[in-house]
Structure formats: C-alpha cells, structure tokens
Coordinates of C-alpha atoms and ligand atoms in Angstrom, one line a residue:
M1 CA 29.7 -1.5 22.1
D2 CA 33.0 -3.0 20.2
V3 CA 32.0 -5.8 18.3
T4 CA 35.2 -6.0 16.3
P5 CA 37.1 -8.9 17.9
P6 CA 40.5 -8.2 19.1
G7 CA 43.1 -7.8 16.5
S8 CA 40.6 -7.8 13.7
P9 CA 41.7 -5.0 11.2
A10 CA 38.7 -2.8 9.6
M11 CA 37.7 -4.1 6.5
D12 CA 36.1 -2.8 3.3
V13 CA 34.3 -3.8 0.3
L14 CA 34.2 -2.6 -2.8
A15 CA 32.7 -3.3 -6.0
T16 CA 34.3 -3.2 -9.6
A17 CA 31.9 -1.7 -12.5
G18 CA 33.0 -1.2 -16.2
H19 CA 32.4 -2.2 -19.6
V20 CA 33.2 -5.8 -20.5
D21 CA 36.6 -6.8 -21.2
H22 CA 38.2 -3.6 -19.9
G23 CA 40.3 -5.6 -17.6
K24 CA 38.1 -5.5 -14.1
S25 CA 39.4 -9.2 -13.3
A26 CA 42.8 -9.1 -14.3
L27 CA 43.0 -5.7 -12.1
V28 CA 41.7 -7.7 -9.1
R29 CA 44.1 -10.8 -9.7
V30 CA 47.0 -8.5 -9.7
L31 CA 45.6 -6.5 -6.9
T32 CA 44.6 -9.4 -4.5
G33 CA 46.2 -12.4 -6.1
M34 CA 43.3 -14.1 -6.1
E35 CA 41.1 -15.4 -9.2
P36 CA 37.7 -13.7 -9.0
D37 CA 36.2 -15.6 -12.2
R38 CA 35.1 -18.5 -9.9
W39 CA 33.6 -20.5 -12.8
A40 CA 35.4 -22.8 -15.3
E41 CA 33.1 -21.2 -18.2
E42 CA 34.5 -18.0 -17.0
R43 CA 38.0 -18.7 -17.4
R44 CA 37.6 -20.6 -20.6
R45 CA 36.0 -17.8 -22.2
G46 CA 37.7 -15.3 -20.3
L47 CA 34.6 -13.5 -19.5
T48 CA 33.3 -12.7 -16.2
I49 CA 29.5 -14.1 -15.9
D50 CA 28.7 -13.7 -12.5
L51 CA 29.8 -12.0 -9.6
G52 CA 33.5 -13.1 -7.9
F53 CA 34.9 -12.3 -5.2
A54 CA 38.6 -11.8 -3.8
W55 CA 40.7 -10.2 -1.3
T56 CA 43.6 -8.6 0.3
T57 CA 45.5 -6.8 3.2
L58 CA 46.4 -3.5 1.9
P59 CA 50.1 -2.1 3.3
S60 CA 48.3 -0.2 6.3
G61 CA 46.6 -3.6 7.7
R62 CA 43.3 -2.3 6.0
R63 CA 41.5 -5.5 4.6
L64 CA 39.9 -5.2 1.5
A65 CA 37.1 -7.4 -0.1
V66 CA 36.4 -7.0 -3.7
V67 CA 32.9 -7.7 -5.4
D68 CA 33.8 -8.3 -8.9
V69 CA 31.1 -7.9 -11.5
P70 CA 30.8 -8.5 -15.1
G71 CA 30.9 -6.0 -17.8
H72 CA 29.1 -7.9 -20.5
E73 CA 25.4 -6.5 -21.2
R74 CA 23.8 -9.6 -20.9
F75 CA 24.7 -9.8 -17.2
V76 CA 24.0 -6.7 -15.8
G77 CA 21.4 -8.1 -13.6
N78 CA 24.4 -9.9 -11.9
M79 CA 26.2 -6.7 -11.4
L80 CA 23.2 -4.9 -9.8
A81 CA 23.5 -7.8 -7.2
G82 CA 27.1 -7.1 -6.8
V83 CA 26.8 -3.5 -6.2
G84 CA 23.6 -3.0 -4.3
S85 CA 25.1 -3.4 -0.6
V86 CA 28.6 -1.9 -1.6
P87 CA 29.6 1.5 -0.2
A88 CA 32.4 2.0 -2.7
A89 CA 33.1 1.4 -6.4
L90 CA 36.5 0.8 -8.8
V91 CA 35.3 2.3 -12.2
V92 CA 37.6 0.7 -14.6
V93 CA 38.2 1.9 -18.3
A94 CA 40.3 0.4 -20.8
A95 CA 43.1 3.1 -22.0
D96 CA 42.4 1.6 -25.5
D97 CA 38.6 1.7 -25.6
G98 CA 37.6 4.7 -23.5
W99 CA 34.2 5.4 -22.5
S100 CA 31.8 2.5 -23.7
A101 CA 28.4 1.3 -23.3
Q102 CA 28.6 -0.5 -20.3
T103 CA 30.8 2.0 -18.5
A104 CA 28.1 4.5 -19.2
E105 CA 25.3 2.2 -17.8
H106 CA 27.3 0.7 -14.6
V107 CA 28.1 4.6 -13.9
A108 CA 24.8 5.4 -14.1
V109 CA 23.8 2.4 -12.0
L110 CA 26.3 3.8 -9.5
D111 CA 24.9 7.5 -9.5
A112 CA 21.3 6.2 -9.3
L113 CA 22.4 4.3 -6.1
G114 CA 24.0 7.1 -4.8
V115 CA 27.5 5.9 -4.2
R116 CA 29.8 8.7 -3.2
H117 CA 33.2 6.6 -2.9
A118 CA 34.9 5.7 -5.8
L119 CA 38.5 5.6 -7.5
L120 CA 39.0 5.6 -11.4
A121 CA 41.3 2.7 -12.7
V122 CA 42.4 3.2 -16.6
T123 CA 43.9 -0.1 -17.4
K124 CA 45.8 -1.5 -20.2
S125 CA 48.3 1.8 -20.2
D126 CA 50.6 -0.4 -21.8
L127 CA 48.6 -0.2 -25.1
A128 CA 47.5 3.2 -25.1
D129 CA 48.1 6.8 -23.9
P130 CA 45.8 6.8 -20.8
A131 CA 45.9 10.3 -19.9
P132 CA 43.2 11.4 -22.8
V133 CA 41.0 8.8 -20.9
L134 CA 41.7 9.7 -17.4
A135 CA 40.4 13.2 -18.0
D136 CA 37.3 12.4 -19.9
V137 CA 35.9 9.7 -17.3
A138 CA 37.2 12.1 -14.7
E139 CA 35.1 14.6 -16.2
R140 CA 32.4 12.4 -17.0
L141 CA 32.1 10.9 -13.0
A142 CA 32.3 14.6 -11.7
A143 CA 28.7 14.9 -12.8
T144 CA 27.4 12.0 -10.8
S145 CA 27.0 11.3 -7.0
M146 CA 30.7 10.1 -7.2
G147 CA 32.0 13.5 -7.7
N148 CA 35.9 14.5 -8.0
V149 CA 37.2 10.7 -8.6
P150 CA 41.1 9.8 -7.7
G151 CA 41.9 8.0 -11.3
V152 CA 45.0 6.3 -11.9
A153 CA 46.6 5.0 -14.8
V154 CA 47.3 0.8 -14.5
S155 CA 48.4 -2.0 -16.6
S156 CA 47.9 -5.5 -15.2
V157 CA 50.7 -6.8 -17.7
T158 CA 53.6 -4.5 -16.3
G159 CA 52.3 -3.9 -13.2
R160 CA 52.6 -0.1 -14.0
G161 CA 50.7 2.3 -11.5
L162 CA 50.0 -0.5 -8.9
P163 CA 51.1 1.0 -6.2
E164 CA 50.0 4.3 -6.8
L165 CA 46.7 2.3 -7.0
T166 CA 46.9 1.0 -3.8
T167 CA 48.0 4.4 -2.1
A168 CA 45.0 6.0 -3.8
L169 CA 42.6 3.1 -2.7
E170 CA 43.4 3.5 1.1
R171 CA 42.7 7.3 1.0
V172 CA 39.3 6.4 -0.7
L173 CA 38.3 3.6 1.9
T174 CA 39.2 5.9 4.6
D175 CA 36.9 8.5 3.8
L176 CA 34.0 5.5 3.7
P177 CA 31.4 6.6 6.6
A178 CA 31.8 4.1 9.6
P179 CA 29.5 1.5 9.5
D180 CA 26.3 1.2 12.6
V181 CA 27.9 -2.3 13.7
T182 CA 24.9 -2.6 16.7
A183 CA 22.1 -2.2 14.1
A184 CA 19.8 -4.8 12.8
V185 CA 21.0 -7.2 10.2
R186 CA 20.0 -7.3 6.8
L187 CA 22.3 -9.4 4.8
W188 CA 21.2 -9.7 1.4
I189 CA 22.0 -13.1 -0.1
D190 CA 24.0 -13.2 -3.1
R191 CA 25.3 -16.7 -3.3
A192 CA 23.7 -20.1 -1.4
F193 CA 25.1 -23.6 -1.8
T194 CA 26.2 -26.3 0.2
I195 CA 29.3 -28.1 1.8
R196 CA 29.2 -31.4 2.6
G197 CA 29.5 -31.8 6.2
A198 CA 28.2 -28.4 7.1
G199 CA 25.0 -28.1 5.3
T200 CA 23.6 -24.1 3.6
V201 CA 25.9 -21.6 3.6
V202 CA 25.4 -18.5 2.3
T203 CA 27.7 -15.2 1.4
G204 CA 26.5 -11.6 1.3
T205 CA 28.3 -8.4 2.2
L206 CA 27.1 -7.1 5.7
A207 CA 26.6 -3.7 5.7
A208 CA 25.5 -3.1 9.1
G209 CA 25.0 -4.9 12.4
S210 CA 27.2 -7.7 13.2
V211 CA 26.8 -11.8 12.9
A212 CA 28.1 -14.5 15.3
P213 CA 27.8 -18.0 15.7
G214 CA 24.6 -18.9 17.6
D215 CA 22.8 -15.8 16.3
R216 CA 18.7 -16.5 15.0
F217 CA 17.4 -14.9 12.0
L218 CA 14.6 -14.8 10.0
L219 CA 15.0 -16.2 6.4
G220 CA 11.9 -16.2 4.1
G221 CA 10.0 -16.7 6.8
R222 CA 11.8 -19.3 8.5
E223 CA 13.7 -19.3 11.6
V224 CA 17.5 -20.2 11.0
T225 CA 20.5 -20.4 13.5
V226 CA 24.0 -19.2 12.6
R227 CA 26.5 -22.6 13.0
G228 CA 29.7 -20.9 11.8
V229 CA 30.5 -17.6 10.4
Q230 CA 33.6 -17.1 7.9
S231 CA 35.0 -13.8 6.7
L232 CA 37.6 -13.6 3.9
G233 CA 38.1 -17.8 3.8
E234 CA 38.7 -17.9 8.0
P235 CA 36.4 -18.7 10.8
V236 CA 35.9 -15.7 12.9
E237 CA 34.2 -15.5 16.0
R238 CA 31.9 -12.6 15.2
A239 CA 31.9 -10.7 11.6
A240 CA 30.9 -6.9 12.1
A241 CA 30.0 -4.4 9.3
T242 CA 31.3 -3.7 7.0
A243 CA 32.4 -7.4 5.5
R244 CA 32.1 -10.0 3.4
V245 CA 30.7 -13.0 5.2
A246 CA 29.6 -16.5 4.6
L247 CA 27.3 -18.0 7.2
N248 CA 26.8 -21.6 7.6
L249 CA 22.9 -21.8 8.2
R250 CA 20.9 -24.3 10.6
G251 CA 17.1 -24.5 9.6
V252 CA 17.2 -24.3 5.9
A253 CA 17.8 -26.0 2.9
V254 CA 19.7 -24.4 -0.1
E255 CA 17.0 -25.4 -2.5
D256 CA 14.9 -22.8 -0.7
L257 CA 17.2 -20.0 -0.9
S258 CA 18.1 -17.6 -3.9
R259 CA 20.1 -14.6 -4.8
G260 CA 17.9 -11.6 -3.2
D261 CA 16.5 -13.3 -0.2
A262 CA 17.5 -11.6 3.0
L263 CA 18.7 -12.7 6.8
L264 CA 16.7 -10.7 9.0
T265 CA 17.3 -9.7 12.4
P266 CA 13.9 -10.8 14.0
D267 CA 11.1 -8.4 14.4
A268 CA 13.6 -5.5 13.1
F269 CA 11.7 -5.5 9.7
R270 CA 8.7 -5.8 8.2
L271 CA 7.7 -7.0 4.8
T272 CA 6.0 -5.0 2.5
D273 CA 4.9 -4.6 -1.2
V274 CA 3.9 -0.9 -1.6
V275 CA 5.9 1.6 -0.9
D276 CA 5.8 5.6 -2.1
V277 CA 9.0 7.0 -3.1
T278 CA 11.0 10.1 -4.4
L279 CA 13.0 9.9 -7.6
G280 CA 16.6 10.9 -7.2
A281 CA 15.5 14.3 -10.1
E282 CA 12.0 14.9 -11.1
P283 CA 11.6 12.4 -14.2
G284 CA 12.2 14.7 -17.7
E285 CA 11.2 11.5 -19.6
R286 CA 7.8 9.6 -19.5
L287 CA 8.6 6.9 -16.3
P288 CA 8.3 3.3 -17.1
A289 CA 4.6 2.1 -16.4
E290 CA 6.6 -1.4 -15.0
P291 CA 10.2 -1.1 -13.6
V292 CA 12.4 -3.5 -12.1
V293 CA 13.3 -2.6 -8.7
H294 CA 16.6 -3.7 -7.7
V295 CA 17.8 -3.2 -4.0
G296 CA 20.6 -5.2 -2.3
S297 CA 21.1 -8.5 -3.8
A298 CA 17.2 -8.6 -4.8
T299 CA 15.2 -8.2 -8.4
V300 CA 11.6 -7.4 -8.2
G301 CA 9.1 -6.2 -10.9
A302 CA 6.7 -3.4 -10.1
R303 CA 4.3 -1.3 -11.1
L304 CA 4.8 2.5 -11.0
R305 CA 1.8 4.8 -10.2
P306 CA 3.2 8.3 -10.3
L307 CA 1.9 10.8 -7.3
D308 CA 2.6 14.1 -7.9
G309 CA 6.2 16.0 -8.6
A310 CA 9.5 13.2 -8.1
A311 CA 6.8 11.1 -6.1
V312 CA 5.6 7.8 -7.3
R313 CA 4.2 4.6 -5.6
L314 CA 5.4 1.2 -6.3
R315 CA 3.8 -1.8 -6.4
L316 CA 6.0 -5.1 -6.1
T317 CA 5.4 -8.2 -7.1
R318 CA 7.2 -9.8 -4.3
A319 CA 7.0 -8.3 -0.9
L320 CA 10.5 -7.2 0.5
P321 CA 12.0 -6.0 4.2
L322 CA 12.5 -2.4 3.4
R323 CA 12.6 0.8 5.3
V324 CA 12.2 4.3 5.2
G325 CA 15.2 5.4 4.0
D326 CA 16.4 2.8 1.8
R327 CA 17.8 3.6 -1.7
L328 CA 16.0 1.4 -4.9
L329 CA 17.0 1.1 -8.2
L330 CA 14.2 1.6 -11.1
R331 CA 15.1 0.1 -14.3
D332 CA 13.1 0.2 -17.1
P333 CA 14.2 -3.1 -19.1
G334 CA 13.3 -1.7 -22.2
T335 CA 15.5 1.4 -22.5
R336 CA 17.9 0.1 -19.7
R337 CA 17.3 3.4 -18.2
V338 CA 18.0 3.7 -14.5
L339 CA 16.3 6.2 -11.8
G340 CA 17.1 6.1 -8.3
A341 CA 14.4 6.3 -5.7
D342 CA 14.4 6.5 -1.8
V343 CA 12.0 4.8 -0.2
R344 CA 9.7 7.4 2.1
D345 CA 6.9 5.3 3.3
V346 CA 6.6 1.6 3.9
D347 CA 3.2 1.6 4.6
P348 CA 1.3 4.3 2.6
P349 CA -2.1 5.5 3.0
E350 CA -4.9 3.9 0.1
L351 CA -5.4 6.4 -2.3
R352 CA -9.4 6.5 -2.6
R353 CA -10.7 9.9 -3.1
R354 CA -10.2 11.9 -6.1
G355 CA -7.0 13.7 -6.2
A356 CA -5.6 11.9 -3.3
A357 CA -2.3 10.5 -5.4
R358 CA -1.6 14.3 -5.9
Q359 CA -2.3 15.3 -2.3
R360 CA -0.1 12.4 -1.2
G361 CA 3.0 13.4 -3.6
A362 CA 2.8 16.9 -2.1
E363 CA 2.4 15.6 1.3
L364 CA 6.1 13.3 0.7
A365 CA 7.4 16.6 -0.7
A366 CA 7.1 18.4 2.1
Q367 CA 7.8 15.7 4.5
P368 CA 11.3 16.2 5.8
D369 CA 13.9 13.7 6.3
G370 CA 14.9 12.4 9.6
S371 CA 13.1 12.8 13.2
A372 CA 11.2 15.5 11.6
G373 CA 9.7 13.2 9.1
A374 CA 9.2 10.8 11.7
A375 CA 6.9 13.1 13.6
A376 CA 5.1 13.9 10.4
D377 CA 4.2 10.3 9.5
L378 CA 3.5 9.3 13.3
A379 CA 1.3 12.4 13.1
R380 CA -0.6 10.7 10.3
R381 CA -0.8 7.5 11.8
R382 CA -1.6 8.8 15.2
V383 CA -1.1 5.8 17.5
V384 CA 1.5 2.7 15.9
R385 CA 3.4 -0.1 17.5
A386 CA 6.6 1.0 18.9
A387 CA 8.2 -1.9 17.2
D388 CA 6.3 -1.7 13.9
F389 CA 7.3 2.2 13.8
A390 CA 11.3 1.4 14.2
A391 CA 10.9 -1.6 11.4
M392 CA 9.7 0.7 9.1
G393 CA 13.1 2.5 9.4
W394 CA 12.0 5.7 11.6
P395 CA 13.3 7.1 14.7
V396 CA 11.4 8.1 17.4
P397 CA 10.8 11.3 17.3
P398 CA 10.7 14.0 19.7
G399 CA 7.5 14.8 21.8
A400 CA 6.0 11.0 20.9
S401 CA 4.7 9.3 24.1
E402 CA 5.2 5.6 24.3
Q403 CA 2.8 3.7 26.3
G404 CA 2.9 -0.5 26.5
G405 CA 4.6 -0.7 23.2
W406 CA 2.5 2.0 21.7
L407 CA 3.7 5.4 20.3
L408 CA 1.3 8.1 20.2
A409 CA 2.1 10.9 18.2
P410 CA 3.4 14.4 19.9
G411 CA 0.3 16.3 21.6
L412 CA -2.1 13.4 20.9
A413 CA -2.1 11.9 24.6
D414 CA -2.6 15.4 26.0
E415 CA -5.4 15.7 23.5
L416 CA -7.1 12.4 23.8
A417 CA -6.8 12.5 27.4
A418 CA -9.2 15.9 27.2
R419 CA -11.4 14.0 25.6
V420 CA -11.9 11.2 28.1
P421 CA -14.1 13.3 31.0
D422 CA -16.8 14.1 28.1
V423 CA -16.9 10.4 27.1
V424 CA -17.2 9.4 30.9
S425 CA -20.0 11.7 31.4
R426 CA -21.9 10.9 27.8
Y427 CA -22.0 7.2 28.8
R428 CA -23.1 8.1 32.4
R429 CA -26.3 10.2 30.9
L430 CA -26.8 6.9 28.9
R431 CA -26.0 4.3 31.7
P432 CA -26.9 5.8 34.9
L433 CA -27.1 2.7 36.7
E434 CA -22.8 1.9 35.8
Q435 CA -20.3 4.1 37.4
G436 CA -18.6 4.9 34.6
P437 CA -17.9 3.2 31.2
P438 CA -15.2 0.0 30.5
A439 CA -12.1 0.7 28.9
E440 CA -13.4 -0.8 25.9
V441 CA -15.8 1.9 25.3
V442 CA -13.5 5.0 25.9
R443 CA -11.0 2.6 23.2
R444 CA -13.9 2.9 20.6
A445 CA -15.2 6.6 21.5
L446 CA -11.5 8.0 21.1
D447 CA -10.3 5.4 18.0
L448 CA -7.7 3.7 19.9
P449 CA -6.5 0.4 18.3
D450 CA -6.3 -1.2 22.4
A451 CA -7.9 -1.0 25.3
D452 CA -4.5 -0.8 27.2
L453 CA -3.7 2.6 26.0
V454 CA -6.8 3.9 27.9
A455 CA -4.9 3.7 31.4
G456 CA -2.6 6.3 30.2
L457 CA -5.2 8.5 29.1
V458 CA -6.9 8.5 32.1
R459 CA -6.3 11.9 34.1
S460 CA -7.4 12.7 37.7
P461 CA -10.3 13.3 39.6
L462 CA -10.8 10.4 36.9
V463 CA -9.4 7.0 37.8
L464 CA -9.2 3.4 36.1
R465 CA -11.2 1.1 38.4
G466 CA -12.4 -2.5 37.9
G467 CA -11.8 -2.3 34.3
R468 CA -13.8 1.6 34.3
V469 CA -13.1 4.5 33.9
V470 CA -14.7 6.2 37.0
D471 CA -14.8 9.5 39.0
G472 CA -11.6 9.1 41.3
A473 CA -12.8 11.9 43.6
A474 CA -15.9 10.0 44.4
E475 CA -14.4 7.3 46.0
L476 CA -16.2 5.4 48.3
P477 CA -14.7 3.8 51.8
P478 CA -14.8 -0.1 50.5
S479 CA -17.6 -1.3 53.0
V480 CA -20.1 1.7 51.9
Q481 CA -19.1 1.0 48.4
R482 CA -20.3 -2.6 48.8
A483 CA -23.8 -1.4 50.2
V484 CA -24.2 0.8 47.6
D485 CA -23.4 -1.4 44.9
G486 CA -26.0 -3.8 46.6
I487 CA -28.5 -1.1 46.4
L488 CA -27.8 0.0 42.8
A489 CA -28.2 -4.0 41.5
R490 CA -31.5 -4.0 43.1
L491 CA -32.3 -0.6 41.5
A492 CA -31.1 -2.4 38.4
A493 CA -34.0 -5.1 38.4
D494 CA -36.5 -2.8 39.8
P495 CA -35.5 1.0 39.4
F496 CA -38.6 2.6 41.0
A497 CA -37.8 0.3 44.1
A498 CA -36.2 3.0 46.3
P499 CA -34.9 0.6 49.3
E500 CA -36.9 1.1 52.8
A501 CA -35.1 3.5 55.7
P502 CA -34.6 -0.3 57.5
D503 CA -32.8 -1.6 54.5
L504 CA -30.5 1.5 54.6
A505 CA -29.7 1.2 58.5
A506 CA -28.9 -3.0 57.7
A507 CA -26.4 -2.0 54.9
G508 CA -24.9 0.5 57.4
L509 CA -25.9 3.5 55.1
G510 CA -26.5 6.4 57.3
A511 CA -27.2 10.0 56.5
R512 CA -23.3 10.7 56.1
E513 CA -22.8 7.4 53.7
L514 CA -25.5 8.2 51.8
A515 CA -24.6 11.7 51.3
A516 CA -21.1 10.5 50.0
A517 CA -23.0 8.3 47.6
V518 CA -25.0 10.8 46.5
R519 CA -21.8 13.2 46.0
S520 CA -20.0 10.3 44.2
G521 CA -22.6 10.6 41.8
Q522 CA -23.7 6.9 42.3
L523 CA -27.3 7.4 44.0
V524 CA -29.6 10.5 43.5
R525 CA -31.4 11.7 46.1
V526 CA -35.4 12.6 45.1
G527 CA -36.6 13.2 48.4
E528 CA -36.5 12.7 52.3
G529 CA -34.9 8.9 52.6
V530 CA -35.8 8.2 49.1
Y531 CA -32.8 6.8 47.0
L532 CA -32.8 6.0 43.5
A533 CA -29.7 5.3 40.8
P534 CA -28.5 8.0 38.6
G535 CA -30.2 8.4 35.2
I536 CA -33.9 7.5 37.1
D537 CA -35.0 10.6 35.5
A538 CA -34.9 9.1 32.4
A539 CA -36.4 5.7 33.1
A540 CA -39.4 7.6 34.9
R541 CA -39.9 9.8 31.6
S542 CA -39.7 6.6 29.5
R543 CA -42.3 5.2 31.9
L544 CA -44.7 7.8 31.2
A545 CA -44.2 8.2 27.7
G546 CA -46.1 5.1 27.6
I547 CA -49.2 6.5 29.2
P548 CA -52.0 9.0 27.9
Q549 CA -51.2 12.6 28.3
P550 CA -52.2 14.2 30.8
F551 CA -51.9 12.1 34.0
T552 CA -52.6 12.3 37.7
L553 CA -49.9 10.9 40.4
S554 CA -51.6 7.7 40.6
Q555 CA -51.4 7.1 37.0
A556 CA -47.8 7.9 37.3
R557 CA -47.2 5.6 40.4
Q558 CA -49.0 2.7 38.6
A559 CA -46.6 3.4 35.4
W560 CA -43.7 3.0 37.8
G561 CA -45.0 0.2 39.9
T562 CA -43.9 2.0 43.3
S563 CA -45.3 3.2 46.5
R564 CA -46.5 6.8 47.1
R565 CA -43.6 7.0 49.3
V566 CA -41.3 7.0 46.6
A567 CA -44.0 8.4 43.5
V568 CA -44.8 11.7 45.6
P569 CA -41.3 12.7 46.2
L570 CA -40.1 11.5 42.6
M571 CA -42.8 13.5 40.6
E572 CA -42.2 16.8 42.7
W573 CA -38.4 16.2 41.7
L574 CA -39.3 15.6 38.0
D575 CA -41.5 18.9 38.1
A576 CA -38.3 20.3 39.4
R577 CA -36.2 19.3 36.8
G578 CA -38.6 20.4 34.2
V579 CA -39.2 16.5 33.2
T580 CA -42.9 16.8 33.8
E581 CA -45.2 20.0 34.2
R582 CA -47.5 20.2 37.0
L583 CA -51.0 21.4 35.4
P584 CA -53.7 23.4 37.2
D585 CA -55.7 20.6 38.1
N586 CA -52.9 18.7 39.5
A587 CA -52.4 16.5 36.8
R588 CA -48.9 16.2 35.1
R589 CA -47.8 16.0 31.4
L590 CA -44.5 15.2 30.2
R591 CA -42.5 18.8 28.9
Ligands
GTP601 N1 47.6 -5.6 -22.3 C1 46.9 -5.7 -21.1 N2 46.0 -6.5 -21.1 C2 45.0 -6.4 -20.1 C3 45.3 -5.6 -19.2 N3 44.3 -5.8 -18.2 C4 43.5 -6.7 -19.0 N4 43.6 -7.4 -20.1 C5 43.3 -8.3 -20.9 O1 42.2 -7.8 -21.4 C6 41.1 -8.9 -21.1 C7 40.1 -8.9 -20.2 O2 40.2 -8.7 -18.9 P1 39.3 -8.9 -18.0 O3 40.0 -8.6 -16.8 O4 38.9 -10.5 -18.1 O5 38.2 -7.9 -18.4 P2 36.8 -7.7 -17.6 O6 36.5 -6.0 -17.5 O7 37.1 -8.6 -15.8 O8 35.9 -8.6 -18.2 P3 34.2 -9.1 -18.1 O9 34.4 -9.3 -16.7 O10 33.8 -10.1 -18.9 O11 33.7 -7.8 -17.8 C8 42.3 -10.3 -21.1 O12 42.4 -10.8 -22.1 C9 42.9 -9.4 -20.4 O13 44.0 -10.4 -20.3 C10 46.0 -4.9 -19.3 O14 46.7 -4.0 -18.6 N5 47.4 -4.8 -20.4
MG602 MG1 35.7 -10.0 -15.3

C-alpha cells in the first residue's frame, strides 16, 4: 500500500546535537532559511531553550525537516524530547572550541538511543582551523553507534562548506531505512497549542504509519479525531512516516495535553508501568536506583531493580505505551550518565520466589529477538489474546495457533487436546448421570482463560454438543436420544427405579435402541431388561455403606428403595464388579 500522496516527495527528519553556542541554530538558519528559535526570549538571549523546527527542500527534491535542540546543560530535557523519535543526527561542534561538555553528553545520548545515521558539521571554520576538531570528533564518534561519520567544515557567516554539507546530508539521508508506513501510529507529542478558529493542535515526528483527516486515535485515554493534517506548514491529505506533522484534533482540550503524551492507533498499544529491559552494555558502575526514563518525547521517573547481568526491571511512575523492541534512555539525573535499554517484556511475570529475579535475568539473556523471542514469550504465557500479544510488540511466532482471537503457544493446542479425553472420563466417573462435562469444566481443568477455546481442543470421537463435551461416536438418533434423556431424567430423581418393560416400549426403546444407548455409555444394563444410569455402581455403594455389614439382599433392596426385579440383578452385577462380596451364607458386604 502506497500511502504517500502522489507528487509528495520523501521527507526525512533529523535533529541537531552539540554544545551550547556552537552554532546549531545558525547552521539550521542558513541551511533552511527559517528561524528555528521560536521564542522572543531565545532570540534576545541568542540561546535556544526549547525545540525549534525548520525545513527545506534539498537539491535532489528530498525534503528535510530539522529539529533544532538546545545545547545548554540546563535544557537537556528538551534536547532528549527532540531526539527521541528522530532517526538521524547532525552533530555540531565549533572549530574554535572543539569537543565540549554537552557535545559529550549529547553524543552519549545519541549512542544510548542507538542512532546509526549522523553527519558531523564543524562550524565557525572562519574563526579557527577546523581540521584538528574534525579529526578529533570523527574519531570519538567512530566509537559510538554512529560509527564512521562524514565530517564537513562550515561557516554560517561566510557560507563556506554549505554545498559540501548539503551533498553529505543527501548521502546520509539516502541510507536511512525506509519507515513502515502501514504500521500503527504512536506519535509522541512535542508541542500542543491552540489556534484560534481551529482548536487544539499537536505536533510531533511521525516515525511510522500515516495520518489523515478523519482518523481516530487515543490520546490520554480519550478518543480524538483528526480534523486536519499539516506537514512543513502546508495542509496535506495524508502524512506518512517519516514526517513532521501538526494535527488539528477534535475531542481534547490543550490544557489536558503535554509533551510526552502519545497519540495512539486504538488497540494497537497497551499501557504498562513495569518493563523488563536489557541494558546496552553490562553496567560497569553501580546502576542508579531511580533513573529517569526517556522515550519519544516522554520523561518519567522509575525505580530500577537489577535482575541478572544486563537485565533490569523498571517500575515507571506513569504508564507508557511501550512495546517490546523499544529503545529507552535511562538517565541518572545526579551524574548525568545515560544508558540505553531495550524493552524485552512489557508484561513481565511477578518475581515472588527467592532467586526469581536472577532466573528472570538469565531467561531474558537467553531469549532471542524477533519471532524466536515471540515463540519463547508465548510459550511462557501459554495463551494470550492475539491483539494483546501484537500490542506488546511481538510478531505471531511460527507454529502458534490462533483460535477465536486467542493465540496458543506452538504445540499447546495438541497437548491440551490430548488431555481432554481424560477430563471427560474423570467427569463422567464422578457424574455418571451426565453425558459429559460442560465446556466450562474443561476450561478450568485445562487452566484456559476462555471456555470458547475448548471447541478447538475437542477431537474425534469427542464432540462439543449442547455446550458439553460428549462422545460423538455414541451419537444416538434424535428420537432415541430424546427417549433416553427422558429416562435419565427419571433416574436422576430416583437412580434405582429402572423403567419397566412397558415404559421402555412406550418410549420407543426396543432392544436395538437400548443396546445403542448402552454402547454410547448413556445407560447401563445391569440385567435382563434392567437399565440404570451410568455411575449406578457408586450410587449403590454409597447407600450400602450406610447400613450394617454384612447385609442381606432384602436389606440392600430396602437401602436402595427398589423392587426385587431391580435389586436381584443389581446385586449380582455389583458382585461381579467387585463392589460387593458374596459370603457363604448368601449375605454380602462391601469390599
Ligand atoms: N563566526 C561565526 N559565528 C558563528 C557561526 N555559527 C554561529 N555563530 C555565532 O555563534 C553564536 C551562537 O550560535 P547559535 O547558532 O545560537 O548556537 P547554538 O548552538 O544554536 O546555541 P544553543 O542553541 O544555545 O545551544 C551566535 O552569536 C552566532 O552568530 C559561524 O560559523 N561563524
Ligand atoms: Mg540554538
């Protein structure tokens, strides 16, 4: 599906990074012809405080949006919100100052986020020889996720190096992986404001999926509708990732929004406040107990619990729409140290037993990514709602079976189906007057979350009939079944009142029909013409257990409250089955 409107060229988004006053905003200004410093205070002080946005069309026709971040150490929170959803970076270092505190801090952030596409601009080349700085910074960047980064010396004052920078930019952007424009939308909001006559507007970097007027999303638990979409200052029929977007929303007031909220495709994400993550590297130093977690434009507090090795559990102070595979940035506000963390589980198991944390850590270390990881995760969960599993960020692993909206771990359906016959026969032993267990009983026995799952686990000769799991091979013709049901109902009221021959005949049950009912396990023939319900052995025994031992046939008959016609064959039938024992004087006792 191509959702890019015809004629709409590709767009890329990159963020600046670098120390305060090194010339980020000046470079964006000469590159785009736009003023990235939006606030009067910023322009007055010559200092970027909050994120700035500017864009241009490169010579190739490719459009480039730039998120300009502040370099001052006090505004690193804004910087983090700006780079969170952006796949590429423009690292800016001044030739007359070189590698500086916030150069290091910003580069550490990009490294922890795993940014792989970057360009180095050494600015102010009119003030000092850029060569040593180019060499030094390139070497430092080579040791990060950005690897070998093209470097260009520029001057925003003389214009030196700008054509070369543009060429280098085009090359970096060509290498960016294509975004998934069909994916669910999770737009981390970086600004929310009102426009008179239009209402609430939010902006953000659309990293995946697409947005069009009329689309519905969830935003902070509310359903909102998109009234209009703008991208790079123009209304568009649809904006597809990667893009900077401004969305006019119906259904939410600006007072209820803040940076870090996320606009979500309904049902595609789940909120979670506990995640298991693995850190990019095994931590050498002690881990912060209460790191701040950054993802997208969001910032939340967290408590960190080490599991084992590089695996840790994070308890967030606010639930976030996280998925397996998300990269989080953990930051220690005290030391300003940052760590990258990959989300491995957004619905992790509780750690109750001693050693559970260590075991969980080992489990995560061994758990692969992708569909093999999905298989391992699903095996632990056994059964999960398919939509929930997808919202966690997992693909459907091969071999998993889907049933009525549920996903069963590979092999589980067969394993459970093999247990059903046992559940049925156990039930029938205990409740002989019933043909088989209700689906709910089977659900409980198999520890399943939904009785609807039972249908998919009933294999021939068992069938699901009338909400019960019964022996399908023992199906009787409907008229015979009705007659047998009538007799079973009477036996349920009085288990020893075997129907008389005329009753059976009146019900249409001849020798053939009765034999079929016995074969199907619905009636028990204890003697010539004497039919009782299955389980009569247990019922007879329990009555006999209530009288003194040994007992005579007559005493047994009275205990059962029945006639000699029934009592005589029943007694012998019980003898034959070892329920009772016949003594030399013809008296009996229970075995
Ligand atoms: N001579 C010279 N001055 C420059 C150049 N680039 C920027 N400047 C000056 O350096 C100062 C800071 O530039 P900015 O672009 O605001 O720096 P910044 O990196 O955006 O700073 P923050 O956003 O506060 O981190 C301004 O006075 C600029 O005019 C350059 O290439 N040559
Ligand atoms: Mg600036």
